[in-house]
XYZ file of C-alpha atoms in Angstrom:
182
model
C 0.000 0.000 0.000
C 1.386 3.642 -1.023
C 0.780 5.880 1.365
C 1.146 10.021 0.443
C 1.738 11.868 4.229
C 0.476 15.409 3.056
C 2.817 18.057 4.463
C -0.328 20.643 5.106
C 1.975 23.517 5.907
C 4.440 25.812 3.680
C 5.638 28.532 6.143
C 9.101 29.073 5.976
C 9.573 27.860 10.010
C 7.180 25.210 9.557
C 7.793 22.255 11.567
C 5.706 19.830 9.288
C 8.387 17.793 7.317
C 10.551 16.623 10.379
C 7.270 15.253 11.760
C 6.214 13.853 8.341
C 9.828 12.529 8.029
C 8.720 10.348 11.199
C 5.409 9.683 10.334
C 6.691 8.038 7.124
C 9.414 6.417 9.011
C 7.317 4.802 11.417
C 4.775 3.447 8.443
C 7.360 2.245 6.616
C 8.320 -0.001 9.949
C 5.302 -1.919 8.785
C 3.956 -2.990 5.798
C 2.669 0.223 3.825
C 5.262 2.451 1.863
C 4.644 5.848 2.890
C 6.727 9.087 1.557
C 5.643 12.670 1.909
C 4.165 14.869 -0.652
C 5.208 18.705 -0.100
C 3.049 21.144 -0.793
C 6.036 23.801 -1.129
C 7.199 21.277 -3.918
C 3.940 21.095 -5.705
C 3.182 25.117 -5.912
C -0.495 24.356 -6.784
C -2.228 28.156 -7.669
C -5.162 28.976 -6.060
C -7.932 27.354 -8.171
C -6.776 28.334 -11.308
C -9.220 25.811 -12.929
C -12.023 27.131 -15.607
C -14.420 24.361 -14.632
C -15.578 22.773 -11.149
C -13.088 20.033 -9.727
C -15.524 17.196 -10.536
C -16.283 17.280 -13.704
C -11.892 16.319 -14.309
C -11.634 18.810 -17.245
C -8.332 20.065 -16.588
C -6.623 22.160 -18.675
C -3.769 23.555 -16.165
C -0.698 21.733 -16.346
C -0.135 22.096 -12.577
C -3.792 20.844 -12.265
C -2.704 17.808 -14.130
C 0.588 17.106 -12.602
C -1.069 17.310 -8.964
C -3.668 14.791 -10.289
C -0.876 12.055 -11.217
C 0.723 12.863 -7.797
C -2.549 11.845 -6.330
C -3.686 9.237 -8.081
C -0.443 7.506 -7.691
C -1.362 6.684 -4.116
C -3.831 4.113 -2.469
C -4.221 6.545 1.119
C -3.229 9.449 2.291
C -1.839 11.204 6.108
C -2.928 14.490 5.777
C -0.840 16.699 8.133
C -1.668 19.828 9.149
C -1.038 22.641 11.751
C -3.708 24.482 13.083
C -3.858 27.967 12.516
C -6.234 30.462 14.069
C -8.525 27.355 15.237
C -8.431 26.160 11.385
C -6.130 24.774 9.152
C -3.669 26.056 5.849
C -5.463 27.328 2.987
C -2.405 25.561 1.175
C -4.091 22.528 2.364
C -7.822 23.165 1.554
C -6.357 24.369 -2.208
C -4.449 21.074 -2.559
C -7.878 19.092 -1.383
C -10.052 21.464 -3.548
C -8.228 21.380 -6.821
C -9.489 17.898 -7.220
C -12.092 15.807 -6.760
C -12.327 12.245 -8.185
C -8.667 11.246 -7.349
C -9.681 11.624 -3.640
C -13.032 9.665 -3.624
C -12.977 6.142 -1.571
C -9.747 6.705 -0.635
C -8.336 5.891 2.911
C -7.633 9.177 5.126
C -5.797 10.132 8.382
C -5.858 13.493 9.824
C -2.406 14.105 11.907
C -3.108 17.753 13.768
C -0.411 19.257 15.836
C -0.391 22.926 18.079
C -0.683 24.176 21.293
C -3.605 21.570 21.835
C -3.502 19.287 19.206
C -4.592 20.638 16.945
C -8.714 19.871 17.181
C -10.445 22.519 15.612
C -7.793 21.873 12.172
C -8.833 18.244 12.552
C -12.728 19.036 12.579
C -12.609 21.562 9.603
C -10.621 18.650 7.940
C -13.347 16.124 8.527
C -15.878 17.928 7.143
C -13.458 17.869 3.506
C -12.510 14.912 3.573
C -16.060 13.775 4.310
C -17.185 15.984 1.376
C -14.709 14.195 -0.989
C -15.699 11.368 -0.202
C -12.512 9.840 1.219
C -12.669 7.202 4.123
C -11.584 8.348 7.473
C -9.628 6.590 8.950
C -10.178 5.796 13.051
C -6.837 6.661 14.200
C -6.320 10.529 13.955
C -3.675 11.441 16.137
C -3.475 15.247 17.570
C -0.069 15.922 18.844
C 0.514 18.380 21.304
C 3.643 21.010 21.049
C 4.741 23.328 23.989
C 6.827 26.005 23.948
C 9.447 23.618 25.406
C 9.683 21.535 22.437
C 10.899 24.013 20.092
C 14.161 26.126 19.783
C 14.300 29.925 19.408
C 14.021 29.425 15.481
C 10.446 27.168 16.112
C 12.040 23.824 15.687
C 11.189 21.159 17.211
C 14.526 19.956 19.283
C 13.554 16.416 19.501
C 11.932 14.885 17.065
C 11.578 11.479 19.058
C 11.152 12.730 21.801
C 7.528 14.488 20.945
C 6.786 11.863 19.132
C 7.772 8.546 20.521
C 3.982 8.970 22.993
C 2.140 8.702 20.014
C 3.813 5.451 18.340
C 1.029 3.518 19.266
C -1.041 5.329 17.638
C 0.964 5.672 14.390
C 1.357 1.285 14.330
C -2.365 1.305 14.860
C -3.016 3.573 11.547
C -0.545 1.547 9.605
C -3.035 -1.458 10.611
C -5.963 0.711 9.495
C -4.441 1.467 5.998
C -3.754 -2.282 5.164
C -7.093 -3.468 6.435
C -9.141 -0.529 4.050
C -7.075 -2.003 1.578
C -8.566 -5.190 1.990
C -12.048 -4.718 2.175
């Protein structure tokens, strides 16, 4: 199973691709094949697109390039910060340029912030529900203090924050294979 681990963040102190790095890491301990998919790589405009998503009439090279990204998986992690009680419009543009690429597809929602990261994980839900993806049950909201981070908003320990929540990550790599097989 191929497993994209959305980095939902492009801020230049964004802390999204060492935890993706992990995330990806830890999957790949099992028996999916997981590699992150940058949004700061992909440079998707904002809905450049003449027609509406579902109809797949794309005329927009970067419309069509983000489409083969997509399709090339069988789930997706979709990481994101939470900003302002929400999450990236990055993220909602990458989720909104397409449509039929995302349906039935097996989802995870990895939120991280002061708390978690809640509120960016129910305005996700609501998307992903909307594209018809399939949630997954494991949705882990990691938690970041002050004390985690340097004075240039890194995280300083990588395992460290991370290592509580391994259970968690094992028990989504379960979930993927087993939507896979049903």
């Amino acid at each position: 199973m191929n497993i994209g681990i959305i980095l939902g963040s492009t801020r230049p102190s964004r802390i999204s691709p060492s935890i993706g790095s992990w995330i990806a890491q830890t999957l790949n301990d099992g028996n999916v094949s997981a590699r992150t998919v940058d949004l700061l790589d992909v440079d998707l405009p904002f809905l450049n697109e003449e027609a509406m998503p579902s109809l797949h009439h794309y005329t927009r090279d970067s419309t069509k390039q983000w489409s083969d990204i997509v399709s090339g998986y069988d789930g997706f992690v979709l990481l994101s910060p939470q900003y302002n009680w929400g999450y990236p419009a990055v993220l909602k543009n990458a989720l909104d340029t397409l449509y039929t690429e995302w349906r039935g597809k097996p989802v995870s929602l990895v939120t991280y912030g002061g708390h978690g990261g809640f509120q960016a994980a129910l305005g996700l839900g609501l998307v992903v529900r909307g594209l018809h993806m399939r949630p997954l049950p494991t949705n882990p909201q990691i938690s970041i203090s002050e004390h985690d981070t340097d004075e240039q908003g890194q995280l300083m320990d990588v395992d460290a924050l991370l290592s509580p929540y391994l259970p968690s990550f094992q028990s989504m790599g379960a979930e993927f294979l087993s939507a896979m097989n049903a």
